Coordinates of C-alpha atoms in Angstrom, one line a residue:
M8 CA 12.4 -23.1 38.7
T9 CA 16.1 -22.5 38.0
Q10 CA 17.4 -19.1 36.8
A11 CA 18.1 -20.6 33.4
A12 CA 14.6 -21.9 33.1
Q13 CA 13.2 -18.5 34.2
N14 CA 15.3 -16.8 31.5
M15 CA 14.1 -19.1 28.8
T16 CA 10.4 -18.7 29.9
T17 CA 10.8 -14.9 30.0
A18 CA 12.5 -14.8 26.5
Q19 CA 9.7 -16.9 25.0
S20 CA 6.9 -14.8 26.6
T21 CA 8.4 -11.6 25.3
L22 CA 8.2 -12.6 21.7
P23 CA 4.8 -11.4 20.4
R24 CA 2.9 -13.8 18.3
Y25 CA 3.4 -13.8 14.6
K26 CA 0.6 -12.0 12.9
A27 CA -0.8 -14.1 10.1
E28 CA -2.1 -11.1 8.2
M29 CA 1.4 -9.7 7.8
G30 CA 3.2 -10.5 4.5
P31 CA 6.6 -12.2 4.7
T32 CA 8.8 -9.1 4.4
P33 CA 7.2 -7.0 7.2
A34 CA 7.0 -10.2 9.2
A35 CA 10.7 -10.7 8.8
T36 CA 11.3 -7.1 9.9
R37 CA 9.0 -7.5 12.9
F38 CA 10.6 -10.8 13.9
N39 CA 14.0 -9.1 13.9
E40 CA 12.6 -6.4 16.1
E41 CA 11.1 -9.0 18.4
L42 CA 14.4 -10.7 18.8
I43 CA 16.1 -7.4 19.7
E44 CA 13.3 -6.6 22.2
A45 CA 13.8 -10.0 23.8
G46 CA 17.4 -9.2 24.4
Y47 CA 19.0 -11.0 21.4
K48 CA 22.0 -9.6 19.6
T49 CA 21.1 -9.6 15.9
Y50 CA 22.6 -8.3 12.7
N51 CA 20.0 -8.6 10.0
F52 CA 21.2 -7.4 6.6
G53 CA 18.3 -9.3 5.0
H54 CA 15.2 -8.2 3.2
G55 CA 13.4 -7.3 6.3
A56 CA 15.9 -4.7 7.2
E57 CA 16.1 -3.5 3.6
Q58 CA 12.5 -2.6 3.5
E59 CA 13.0 0.0 6.2
S60 CA 16.2 1.6 4.9
P61 CA 18.9 -0.7 3.5
E62 CA 21.6 2.0 3.4
D63 CA 21.0 3.3 6.9
V64 CA 20.6 -0.1 8.5
A65 CA 23.5 -1.8 6.8
S66 CA 25.8 1.2 7.2
E67 CA 25.1 1.6 10.9
I68 CA 25.6 -2.1 11.7
L69 CA 28.7 -2.6 9.5
S70 CA 30.3 0.5 10.7
R71 CA 29.7 -0.4 14.3
K72 CA 30.8 -4.0 13.9
F73 CA 33.7 -3.6 11.5
G74 CA 34.5 0.1 11.4
L75 CA 34.3 0.2 7.6
L76 CA 31.5 0.0 5.0
P77 CA 32.5 -0.4 1.3
T78 CA 30.6 1.6 -1.2
S79 CA 28.6 -0.1 -3.9
E80 CA 31.2 1.1 -6.4
E81 CA 34.0 -0.5 -4.4
L82 CA 31.9 -3.7 -4.0
R83 CA 31.2 -3.9 -7.7
A84 CA 34.8 -3.3 -8.7
Y85 CA 36.1 -5.8 -6.2
V86 CA 33.6 -8.5 -7.1
K87 CA 34.6 -8.2 -10.7
E88 CA 38.2 -8.3 -9.7
I89 CA 37.7 -11.5 -7.8
L90 CA 35.8 -13.2 -10.7
S91 CA 38.0 -12.0 -13.5
L92 CA 40.7 -14.2 -15.0
K93 CA 43.4 -11.7 -14.4
P94 CA 46.8 -13.3 -13.5
K95 CA 46.7 -11.5 -10.1
Y96 CA 44.8 -14.4 -8.6
N97 CA 44.2 -17.1 -11.2
Q98 CA 47.8 -17.7 -12.2
L99 CA 48.0 -19.8 -9.1
G100 CA 44.9 -21.9 -9.9
G101 CA 41.4 -21.9 -8.8
A102 CA 41.7 -23.0 -5.1
V103 CA 44.6 -20.6 -4.3
S104 CA 43.0 -17.7 -6.2
T105 CA 39.7 -18.1 -4.4
K106 CA 41.4 -18.3 -1.0
Q107 CA 43.7 -15.3 -1.7
A108 CA 40.8 -13.2 -3.1
T109 CA 38.7 -14.0 -0.1
A110 CA 41.5 -13.3 2.4
D111 CA 42.0 -10.0 0.7
W112 CA 38.3 -9.2 0.9
L113 CA 38.1 -10.1 4.6
K114 CA 41.1 -8.0 5.5
R115 CA 40.1 -5.0 3.3
F116 CA 36.4 -4.7 4.2
F117 CA 36.0 -6.5 7.6
G118 CA 39.4 -6.2 9.2
I119 CA 39.7 -10.0 9.6
E120 CA 43.2 -11.4 9.1
G121 CA 43.9 -15.1 8.9
T122 CA 44.4 -18.1 6.6
V123 CA 41.2 -18.8 4.6
G124 CA 40.3 -22.4 3.8
L125 CA 38.2 -23.3 0.8
F126 CA 34.7 -23.9 1.9
P127 CA 32.9 -26.3 -0.4
T128 CA 29.5 -24.5 -0.1
N129 CA 26.5 -25.0 -2.3
G130 CA 27.5 -23.8 -5.8
R131 CA 24.1 -22.2 -6.3
A132 CA 24.7 -19.9 -3.4
M133 CA 27.9 -18.6 -5.1
L134 CA 26.1 -18.1 -8.4
G135 CA 24.5 -14.8 -7.7
H136 CA 22.7 -15.8 -4.5
G137 CA 24.5 -13.4 -2.2
W138 CA 27.6 -13.7 0.0
S139 CA 26.7 -16.5 2.4
W140 CA 29.8 -18.4 1.3
L141 CA 31.9 -15.4 2.2
A142 CA 30.5 -15.5 5.7
Q143 CA 31.3 -19.2 5.9
L144 CA 34.8 -18.5 4.8
A145 CA 35.1 -15.8 7.5
R146 CA 34.2 -18.4 10.1
E147 CA 36.8 -20.8 8.7
A148 CA 39.4 -18.0 8.9
M149 CA 38.7 -17.6 12.6
Q150 CA 38.9 -21.2 13.6
P151 CA 41.6 -23.8 13.4
N152 CA 41.1 -26.9 11.3
P153 CA 37.4 -26.5 10.6
C154 CA 35.1 -29.0 9.0
V155 CA 31.7 -28.2 7.7
L156 CA 28.8 -30.6 7.3
V157 CA 27.4 -29.9 3.9
P158 CA 24.6 -31.3 1.8
N159 CA 24.9 -33.3 -1.4
T160 CA 24.6 -30.4 -3.8
R161 CA 24.3 -32.5 -7.0
W162 CA 27.1 -30.3 -8.4
P163 CA 29.8 -32.7 -9.4
M164 CA 32.7 -30.4 -8.7
I165 CA 31.5 -29.3 -5.3
D166 CA 30.6 -32.9 -4.2
A167 CA 33.9 -34.2 -5.5
Q168 CA 35.9 -31.5 -3.6
T169 CA 33.9 -32.2 -0.5
K170 CA 34.7 -35.9 -0.6
R171 CA 38.4 -35.2 -1.4
K172 CA 38.7 -33.0 1.7
G173 CA 37.1 -35.7 3.8
L174 CA 34.1 -33.6 4.8
A175 CA 30.9 -35.1 5.9
L176 CA 28.2 -35.2 3.2
V177 CA 24.5 -35.4 4.1
D178 CA 22.3 -36.5 1.2
Y179 CA 19.1 -34.9 2.5
Q180 CA 17.7 -33.5 -0.8
M181 CA 15.8 -36.7 -1.7
G182 CA 13.5 -36.0 1.3
A183 CA 13.3 -33.8 4.3
E184 CA 12.2 -36.4 6.8
G185 CA 15.2 -38.1 8.5
L186 CA 17.4 -35.0 8.1
A187 CA 18.0 -34.7 11.9
E188 CA 19.0 -38.4 12.1
Q189 CA 21.5 -38.1 9.2
I190 CA 23.1 -35.0 10.9
E191 CA 23.3 -36.9 14.2
E192 CA 24.9 -39.9 12.6
A193 CA 27.4 -37.7 10.8
L194 CA 28.4 -35.8 14.0
T195 CA 28.6 -39.1 15.9
N196 CA 30.9 -40.7 13.3
S197 CA 33.0 -37.6 12.6
Q198 CA 36.1 -39.6 13.4
G199 CA 38.2 -36.9 15.0
R200 CA 37.2 -34.1 12.5
T201 CA 36.0 -30.9 14.0
I202 CA 32.7 -30.2 12.4
T203 CA 32.0 -26.5 13.1
A204 CA 28.8 -26.0 11.3
V205 CA 25.8 -27.7 9.7
Y206 CA 25.0 -26.0 6.4
I207 CA 21.4 -26.3 5.1
N208 CA 20.5 -24.7 1.8
S209 CA 16.9 -23.5 1.1
P210 CA 15.1 -25.9 3.5
H211 CA 11.7 -24.4 2.7
N212 CA 11.8 -24.0 -1.0
P213 CA 8.4 -25.4 -2.2
T214 CA 9.9 -26.4 -5.6
G215 CA 12.7 -28.3 -3.9
M216 CA 13.0 -29.8 -0.4
I217 CA 10.5 -29.0 2.3
V218 CA 11.8 -29.2 5.9
T219 CA 8.8 -29.1 8.2
P220 CA 8.9 -27.1 11.4
E221 CA 8.9 -30.4 13.3
E222 CA 11.9 -31.7 11.4
M223 CA 13.8 -28.3 11.9
G224 CA 13.0 -28.6 15.6
R225 CA 14.5 -32.1 15.6
V226 CA 17.6 -30.7 13.9
M227 CA 18.0 -28.1 16.6
T228 CA 17.5 -30.7 19.3
V229 CA 20.3 -32.8 17.8
L230 CA 22.7 -29.9 17.7
E231 CA 21.7 -28.9 21.3
K232 CA 22.4 -32.4 22.4
F233 CA 26.0 -32.2 21.1
N234 CA 26.6 -28.6 22.1
T235 CA 25.7 -29.4 25.7
N236 CA 27.7 -32.7 25.9
E237 CA 30.7 -31.6 28.0
E238 CA 32.7 -34.7 27.2
W239 CA 32.1 -34.4 23.5
L240 CA 33.0 -30.7 23.5
K241 CA 36.2 -31.3 25.5
A242 CA 37.4 -33.9 23.0
R243 CA 37.1 -31.3 20.2
G244 CA 38.6 -28.3 22.1
G245 CA 35.3 -26.8 23.2
V246 CA 34.2 -25.9 19.6
K247 CA 30.4 -26.0 19.3
V248 CA 28.4 -26.7 16.2
A249 CA 26.6 -23.8 14.5
L250 CA 23.6 -24.1 12.3
C251 CA 24.0 -22.2 9.0
I252 CA 20.8 -21.8 7.0
D253 CA 21.1 -20.4 3.5
N254 CA 17.9 -18.7 2.2
P255 CA 15.3 -20.5 4.4
Y256 CA 12.1 -19.1 2.9
F257 CA 10.3 -19.5 6.3
H258 CA 7.0 -17.8 5.4
A259 CA 3.4 -18.1 4.2
L260 CA 3.9 -21.2 2.1
Q261 CA 3.7 -23.2 5.4
R262 CA 0.4 -25.0 5.6
S263 CA -0.3 -23.5 9.0
A264 CA -2.3 -20.3 9.1
N265 CA 0.4 -19.0 11.3
P266 CA 3.7 -20.1 9.7
R267 CA 6.0 -18.0 11.8
Q268 CA 4.6 -19.3 15.0
G269 CA 4.9 -22.9 13.7
Y270 CA 8.7 -22.5 13.5
L271 CA 8.8 -20.8 16.9
D272 CA 6.8 -23.5 18.5
A273 CA 8.8 -26.3 17.0
G274 CA 12.2 -24.9 17.6
L275 CA 12.4 -21.9 19.9
A276 CA 13.0 -23.9 23.1
N277 CA 15.9 -25.7 21.5
V278 CA 17.3 -22.5 20.0
L279 CA 17.8 -20.8 23.4
R280 CA 20.9 -21.5 25.4
P281 CA 20.0 -22.9 28.8
D282 CA 22.5 -20.8 30.6
T283 CA 21.7 -17.3 29.2
A284 CA 18.6 -17.8 27.2
T285 CA 20.4 -16.4 24.2
P286 CA 20.2 -18.3 20.9
W287 CA 22.5 -21.0 19.8
Y288 CA 21.2 -20.3 16.4
A289 CA 18.1 -18.8 15.0
P290 CA 16.7 -19.0 11.4
F291 CA 15.9 -15.7 9.8
S292 CA 13.4 -15.1 7.0
F293 CA 15.2 -14.4 3.8
S294 CA 18.7 -14.3 5.3
K295 CA 21.9 -16.0 4.5
A296 CA 22.6 -16.8 8.1
L297 CA 25.9 -17.6 9.8
A298 CA 24.8 -18.1 13.4
S299 CA 27.3 -18.7 16.2
A300 CA 26.6 -19.8 19.7
E301 CA 29.0 -17.2 21.1
R302 CA 27.9 -14.2 19.1
G303 CA 24.2 -14.5 18.9
V304 CA 22.5 -14.3 15.5
T305 CA 24.6 -13.0 12.6
A306 CA 23.1 -12.7 9.1
F307 CA 25.2 -11.6 6.1
I308 CA 23.4 -10.8 3.0
A309 CA 24.2 -8.7 -0.1
H310 CA 22.4 -5.4 -0.6
P311 CA 20.3 -5.6 -3.9
E312 CA 22.8 -3.2 -5.5
T313 CA 25.6 -5.7 -4.9
Y314 CA 23.3 -8.6 -5.9
L315 CA 22.6 -7.0 -9.2
A316 CA 26.2 -6.3 -9.9
F317 CA 27.3 -9.8 -9.0
S318 CA 24.6 -11.4 -11.1
K319 CA 25.4 -9.2 -14.1
I320 CA 29.1 -10.1 -13.8
I321 CA 28.4 -13.9 -13.7
N322 CA 25.7 -14.0 -16.3
E323 CA 26.6 -11.3 -18.8
D324 CA 30.2 -10.0 -18.4
L325 CA 31.7 -13.5 -18.0
G326 CA 28.9 -15.9 -18.9
P327 CA 26.9 -16.7 -22.0
A328 CA 28.5 -13.7 -23.8
H329 CA 31.6 -15.9 -24.2
D330 CA 31.8 -19.3 -26.0
K331 CA 31.2 -22.4 -24.0
H332 CA 34.8 -23.4 -23.7
F333 CA 35.8 -20.1 -22.1
F334 CA 32.7 -20.1 -19.9
S335 CA 33.3 -23.7 -18.7
E336 CA 36.9 -23.2 -17.9
M337 CA 36.2 -19.8 -16.2
M338 CA 33.4 -21.3 -14.0
A339 CA 35.6 -24.4 -13.2
K340 CA 38.5 -22.2 -12.1
I341 CA 36.2 -20.3 -9.8
F342 CA 34.2 -23.1 -8.3
A343 CA 36.2 -26.3 -8.9
P344 CA 39.9 -26.1 -8.1
E345 CA 40.4 -29.7 -9.1
F346 CA 38.3 -30.1 -12.2
D347 CA 38.1 -32.7 -15.0
E348 CA 36.2 -33.1 -18.3
A349 CA 33.0 -34.0 -16.5
V350 CA 33.0 -30.7 -14.7
L351 CA 33.7 -28.8 -17.9
E352 CA 30.8 -30.6 -19.6
Y353 CA 28.6 -29.8 -16.7
F354 CA 29.3 -26.0 -17.0
A355 CA 28.9 -26.1 -20.8
D356 CA 25.5 -27.7 -20.3
L357 CA 24.6 -25.2 -17.6
R358 CA 25.5 -22.3 -20.0
E359 CA 22.9 -23.6 -22.5
K360 CA 20.3 -23.7 -19.7
Y361 CA 21.2 -20.1 -18.7
I362 CA 20.7 -18.9 -22.3
A363 CA 17.4 -20.7 -22.6
N364 CA 16.2 -19.4 -19.3
H365 CA 17.1 -15.8 -20.1
A366 CA 15.2 -16.1 -23.4
T367 CA 12.2 -17.4 -21.5
L368 CA 12.2 -14.5 -19.1
K369 CA 12.6 -11.9 -21.9
R370 CA 9.8 -13.5 -23.8
I371 CA 7.4 -13.4 -20.8
F372 CA 8.4 -10.2 -19.0
G373 CA 10.3 -8.2 -21.6
D374 CA 12.1 -5.2 -20.3
A375 CA 10.6 -5.6 -16.8
V376 CA 13.3 -8.1 -16.1
V377 CA 16.2 -6.1 -14.6
Q378 CA 18.2 -9.0 -13.2
W379 CA 18.4 -12.8 -13.4
D380 CA 20.9 -15.4 -12.1
G381 CA 20.2 -18.0 -14.8
S382 CA 19.4 -20.8 -12.5
M383 CA 16.9 -19.9 -9.8
T384 CA 15.9 -16.3 -9.4
C385 CA 15.1 -13.1 -11.3
L386 CA 14.3 -9.5 -10.3
V387 CA 11.2 -8.1 -12.0
E388 CA 10.0 -4.5 -11.9
V389 CA 6.4 -4.2 -10.8
S390 CA 3.7 -1.8 -11.8
D391 CA 1.2 -0.4 -9.3
D392 CA -1.5 -1.2 -11.8
M393 CA -1.6 -4.8 -10.6
F394 CA -2.9 -3.7 -7.2
G395 CA -6.5 -3.1 -6.1
R396 CA -7.8 -6.0 -8.1
Q397 CA -10.1 -8.8 -7.0
V398 CA -8.6 -12.1 -8.1
T399 CA -10.2 -15.5 -8.2
G400 CA -7.8 -18.4 -8.4
K401 CA -7.6 -22.1 -7.4
T402 CA -7.3 -21.2 -3.8
G403 CA -10.3 -18.8 -3.7
T404 CA -11.0 -15.1 -4.1
R405 CA -8.9 -12.3 -2.6
I406 CA -8.0 -8.7 -3.2
I407 CA -4.4 -7.9 -4.2
K408 CA -3.9 -4.7 -2.2
D409 CA -0.1 -4.6 -2.4
L410 CA 3.1 -6.5 -3.0
N411 CA 2.7 -8.6 0.1
D412 CA -0.7 -9.8 -1.0
F413 CA 0.7 -10.8 -4.4
I414 CA 3.6 -12.6 -2.6
E415 CA 1.2 -14.7 -0.6
F416 CA -1.1 -15.3 -3.6
A417 CA 1.8 -16.5 -5.7
G418 CA 2.8 -19.0 -3.0
Q419 CA -0.6 -20.3 -2.3
E420 CA -1.6 -20.6 -6.0
E421 CA 1.6 -22.0 -7.5
G422 CA 4.1 -22.6 -4.8
I423 CA 6.3 -19.8 -6.1
V424 CA 8.6 -18.2 -3.6
V425 CA 8.6 -14.4 -3.9
V426 CA 10.8 -12.0 -2.0
N427 CA 9.7 -8.4 -1.7
N428 CA 12.5 -6.1 -2.6
T429 CA 10.5 -2.9 -2.3
M430 CA 12.7 0.1 -1.4
K431 CA 11.5 3.4 0.1
T432 CA 12.6 5.3 -3.0
G433 CA 12.7 4.2 -6.6
P434 CA 10.7 1.5 -8.3
S435 CA 9.3 -1.7 -6.7
Y436 CA 11.0 -5.0 -7.5
L437 CA 10.1 -8.6 -6.8
R438 CA 12.7 -11.3 -6.6
F439 CA 11.3 -14.7 -7.7
A440 CA 12.8 -18.0 -6.7
F441 CA 11.5 -20.4 -9.2
A442 CA 13.2 -23.7 -8.5
T443 CA 16.2 -25.4 -7.0
Q444 CA 17.6 -26.5 -10.4
P445 CA 18.1 -24.6 -13.7
D446 CA 16.1 -27.3 -15.5
R447 CA 12.9 -26.1 -13.8
F448 CA 13.4 -22.3 -14.3
A449 CA 11.2 -22.1 -17.4
E450 CA 8.5 -24.0 -15.6
G451 CA 8.5 -21.5 -12.8
A452 CA 8.6 -18.6 -15.2
E453 CA 5.6 -19.9 -17.1
K454 CA 3.6 -20.3 -13.8
L455 CA 4.5 -16.8 -12.8
D456 CA 3.4 -15.5 -16.2
G457 CA 0.0 -17.2 -15.6
L458 CA -0.3 -15.5 -12.3
Y459 CA 0.5 -12.1 -13.8
K460 CA -2.1 -12.6 -16.5
L461 CA -4.7 -13.7 -14.0
V462 CA -4.1 -10.7 -11.8
M463 CA -3.9 -8.1 -14.6
G464 CA -7.1 -9.6 -16.2
S465 CA -9.1 -9.2 -13.0
P466 CA -11.3 -6.2 -12.3
K467 CA -10.2 -3.2 -10.3
I468 CA -12.4 -2.5 -7.3

C-alpha cells in the first residue's frame, strides 16, 4: 500500500461514525470536531460552532486568521453603508459600487487587497442568507481571470449577467440526477476560460432540488478527475477547481437512518487528496462553504447578529417600506448592474410577495417572529412549553424532548428544513427554511403552523 493510500485509510478510520440519534446541529458540531481530530484544517463559522459559543469561536478563528474581528456594531453599520443609495458607491452604477464596496470590506476587515470581480452568485444567497457571496468575491480577488460555474438561478438579472460575462451556466434545478455529467461537460468545454469553482446552492433542500449522496459523490469524482489531470491543470496555469456548497442542509431529511454516514460513504474517498489525505473540498452542515484545495476546508457564515441586521436592512429599512419603484431600482442597482424593464418588473413582483409573506408570518406566529428574509427563511422565538410532549403524526409517535427533536420531527412530517440557532444565553430561536422560491413561502409557513398546533395540542408527559 502506498503512503498516500495509507494516509487516506487512516483519515477515514479516524472519523467516528455519525450517531443517528444526534440532532443536526450537534451533529454538525461533532463532525467539525471529527475533521479536526483527523488532522483537517477547518474554519467553521456555521451553526455547529455557534451552538457552543459563537462569539468565542468566531473571535478566536478570525483573529488568528485575519488579525481583526469587526464588532457587530461595525458590521451593522458597514452593511447598511454598502446597501444604501449614498453617492459614495452608487454614483458609479451598480457593478462598480458593489465591487468597490466589497473591495473596501475585504481590505478593512480581512486585510485582503486586490481587484474584486463581480461574482454572479445566486441572488437568494445575497438576500439575507449570509455572506457566502463575499467569500466567493474574496476568492476572485485572489486569483487572476477567474470564472465560476454557476447554476441557473431563475433570477433574470443574475442569469443575464452570467451569460454576458460568458460564464458557464448549469441548469440543474429541474432535477438532481445528471448534475455531475453537466458539470463535467461544462468543464470539458470551458474553451480556455479558467473555471475556478463549481457553485451549488442548497443541494439538499427538500422543497427544492434533492441531490442524493450518490450524485454528490459523482460530482466530487468529476472534480477529482480534473484536479488530478496534470495536462489539463498545466493548460490552465495549475488552478484547481473548488467546490462551493451554499447552505447544503445535509441532515436528517435523508432517507437513510444515518444521513451523515451516507454522505461520508458516498463522497469521502473522493474528498481526500491522494497525496496528503487532506480534503479537496468537504461539505459542511449549515455552512456557506468556500472550500479550497490548498487551504483545507473554509466556511464563512454570518453570525446571527449580523444575519438579523442584514435581513432587517433589506426587508424593512430599504424594502417594502418604500414604494415599488424605489424598491425595484434599489434592488436592481445592488444585484443587477445592467438591468432593464424586465428586471425592474421582477423586483416589483418580488416586493409584493415579500409583503404577503410577512403578513402570513405575522398572522401565524405573531410577535414570535423576530426576523424574516421575505423569500425563504424566518427566525422564530421558541417557548420551552413545547418540549416534553408526546406527539403522534403521520410518521409515528415520538416525544419532543428538545429543539433537536422538533427539528427532526418537522423534517420527517412535512419536509421543512429547520436550523437550530440556540445560544448559550438568551432565548432560543429556530430558523426555518421554507422553500427555494418566494411563491412557496406561505405554503411552508402554513405547514409549520400545523406542526406547532400538533405539538402544542399534544399531552405533556
